[in-house]
Short mmCIF file of C-alpha atoms in Angstrom, two decimals:
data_model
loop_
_atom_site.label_atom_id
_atom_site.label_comp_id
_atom_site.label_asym_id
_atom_site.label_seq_id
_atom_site.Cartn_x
_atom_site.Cartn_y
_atom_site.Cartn_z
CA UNK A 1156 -10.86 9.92 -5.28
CA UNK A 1157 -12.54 9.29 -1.99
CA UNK A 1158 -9.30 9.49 0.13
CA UNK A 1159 -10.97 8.24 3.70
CA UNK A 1160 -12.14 5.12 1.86
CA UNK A 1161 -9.10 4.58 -0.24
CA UNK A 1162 -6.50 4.83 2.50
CA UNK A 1163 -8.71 2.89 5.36
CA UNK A 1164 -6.97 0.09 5.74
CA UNK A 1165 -5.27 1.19 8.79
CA UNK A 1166 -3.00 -1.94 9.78
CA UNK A 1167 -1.60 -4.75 7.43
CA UNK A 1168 -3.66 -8.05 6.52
CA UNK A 1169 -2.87 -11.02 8.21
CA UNK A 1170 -0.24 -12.10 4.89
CA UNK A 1171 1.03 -8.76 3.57
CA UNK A 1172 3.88 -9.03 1.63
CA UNK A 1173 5.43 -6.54 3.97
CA UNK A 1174 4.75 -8.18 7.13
CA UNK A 1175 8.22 -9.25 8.55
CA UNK A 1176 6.41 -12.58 9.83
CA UNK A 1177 3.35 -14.63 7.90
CA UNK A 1178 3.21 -12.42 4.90
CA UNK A 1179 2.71 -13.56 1.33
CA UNK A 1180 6.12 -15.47 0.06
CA UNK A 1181 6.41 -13.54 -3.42
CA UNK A 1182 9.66 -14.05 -3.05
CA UNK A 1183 12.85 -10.95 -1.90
CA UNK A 1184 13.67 -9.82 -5.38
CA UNK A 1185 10.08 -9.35 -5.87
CA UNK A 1186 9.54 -7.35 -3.19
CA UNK A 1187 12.93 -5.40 -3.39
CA UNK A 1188 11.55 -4.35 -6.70
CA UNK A 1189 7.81 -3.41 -5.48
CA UNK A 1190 10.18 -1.56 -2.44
CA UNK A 1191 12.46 0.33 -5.21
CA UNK A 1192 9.40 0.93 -7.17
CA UNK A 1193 7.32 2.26 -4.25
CA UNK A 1194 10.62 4.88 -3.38
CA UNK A 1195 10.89 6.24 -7.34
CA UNK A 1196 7.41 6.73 -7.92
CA UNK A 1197 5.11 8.64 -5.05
CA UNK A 1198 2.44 9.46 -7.35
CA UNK A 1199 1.31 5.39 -7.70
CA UNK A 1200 -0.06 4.12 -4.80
CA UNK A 1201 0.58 0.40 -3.87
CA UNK A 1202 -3.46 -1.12 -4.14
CA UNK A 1203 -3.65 -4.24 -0.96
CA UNK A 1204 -3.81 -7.35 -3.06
CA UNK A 1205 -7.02 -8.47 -1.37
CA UNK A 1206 -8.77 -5.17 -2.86
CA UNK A 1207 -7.46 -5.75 -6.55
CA UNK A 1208 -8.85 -8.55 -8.54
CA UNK A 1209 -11.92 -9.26 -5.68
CA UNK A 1210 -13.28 -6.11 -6.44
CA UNK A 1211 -13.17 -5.92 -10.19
CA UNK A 1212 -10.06 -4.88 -10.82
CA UNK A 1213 -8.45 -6.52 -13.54
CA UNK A 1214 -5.66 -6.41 -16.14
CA UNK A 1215 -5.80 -6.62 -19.99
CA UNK A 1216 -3.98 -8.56 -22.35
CA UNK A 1217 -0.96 -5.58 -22.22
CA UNK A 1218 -0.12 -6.36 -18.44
CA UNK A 1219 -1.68 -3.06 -17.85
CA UNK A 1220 -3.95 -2.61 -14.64
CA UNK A 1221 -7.40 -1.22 -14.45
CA UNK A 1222 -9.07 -0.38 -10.83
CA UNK A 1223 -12.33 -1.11 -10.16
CA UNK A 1224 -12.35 2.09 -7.89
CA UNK A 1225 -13.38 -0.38 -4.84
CA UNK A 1226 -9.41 -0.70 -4.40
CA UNK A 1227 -7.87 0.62 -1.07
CA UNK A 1228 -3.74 1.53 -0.28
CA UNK A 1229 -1.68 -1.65 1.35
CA UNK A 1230 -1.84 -0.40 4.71
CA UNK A 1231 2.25 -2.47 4.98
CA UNK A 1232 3.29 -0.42 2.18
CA UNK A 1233 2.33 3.21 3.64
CA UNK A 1234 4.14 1.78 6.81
CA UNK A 1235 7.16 0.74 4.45
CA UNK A 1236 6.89 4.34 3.05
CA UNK A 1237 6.82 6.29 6.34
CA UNK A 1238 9.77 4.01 7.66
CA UNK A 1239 11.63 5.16 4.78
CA UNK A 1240 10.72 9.25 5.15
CA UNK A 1241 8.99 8.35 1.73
CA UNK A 1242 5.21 9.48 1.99
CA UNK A 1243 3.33 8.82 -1.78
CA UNK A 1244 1.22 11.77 -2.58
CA UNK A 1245 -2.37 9.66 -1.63
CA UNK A 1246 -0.66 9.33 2.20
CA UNK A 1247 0.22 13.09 2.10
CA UNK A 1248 -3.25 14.27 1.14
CA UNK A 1249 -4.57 11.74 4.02
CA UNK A 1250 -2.52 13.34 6.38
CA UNK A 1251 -3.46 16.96 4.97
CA UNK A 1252 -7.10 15.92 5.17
CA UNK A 1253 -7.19 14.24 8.65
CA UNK A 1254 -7.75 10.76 7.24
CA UNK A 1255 -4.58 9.54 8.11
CA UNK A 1256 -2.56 9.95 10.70
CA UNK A 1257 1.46 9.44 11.88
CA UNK A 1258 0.73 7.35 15.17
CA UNK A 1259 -1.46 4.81 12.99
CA UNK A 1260 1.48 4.39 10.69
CA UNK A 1261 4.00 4.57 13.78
CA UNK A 1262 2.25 1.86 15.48
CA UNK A 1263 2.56 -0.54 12.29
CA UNK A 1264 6.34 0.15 11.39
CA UNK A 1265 7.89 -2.10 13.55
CA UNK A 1266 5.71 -5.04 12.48
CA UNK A 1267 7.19 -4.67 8.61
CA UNK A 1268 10.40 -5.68 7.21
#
C-alpha cells in the first residue's frame, strides 16, 4: 500500500460525515455505528466517500466492498480516531513513516463532532 498517497487527505471535505457543521446528514445512529465500528476494528481503515465509488470502487451483489486502490483514508475519521486515543494501524504506520503527522490531525479535531 502506498501509505503517503493513501493517507493524503490531510483535512476533512467540505461535507464529511464527521464534520460537526455542513457534513453529510447520514443520519446519528449511522454514524454512531461507523464511530463504534471505527473504535473495535483498527486494522480497517475508514475510505473518504468521495474516493470510493468515483474511483472504481464498487460493491458486489453480497454487500461486500472492493477498492479500486485509488481510495484514500477520511481525513474526519483519523481526526475522530486521534480524538479518541484510537489510532487504526494505516495512521500508525503514517506516523512511523513521516507521512502523517500529530499537529495535522490536532489542527482538525476541534472541527469534528
Amino acid at each position: 500500500m502506498d501509505f503517503k498517497r493513501f493517507l493524503s487527505l490531510k483535512k476533512p471535505c467540505a461535507n464529511c460525515p464527521f464534520l460537526k457543521e455542513n457534513g453529510i446528514a447520514i443520519g446519528e445512529e449511522r454514524l454512531a455505528e461507523i464511530k463504534q465500528s471505527l473504535l473495535h476494528d483498527d486494522m480497517t481503515p475508514f475510505r473518504c466517500h468521495k474516493t470510493t465509488h468515483p474511483t472504481g470502487g464498487y460493491h458486489d451483489s453480497d454487500g461486500v466492498y472492493h477498492p479500486s486502490g485509488k481510495e484514500k483514508h477520511c481525513a474526519g475519521a483519523m481526526g475522530f480516531l486521534y480524538a479518541k486515543g484510537r489510532m487504526n494501524v494505516p495512521m500508525r504506520i503514517g506516523l512511523m513513516t513521516g507521512v502523517l503527522y500529530l499537529s495535522e490531525l490536532e489542527e482538525i479535531t476541534p472541527l469534528l463532532r
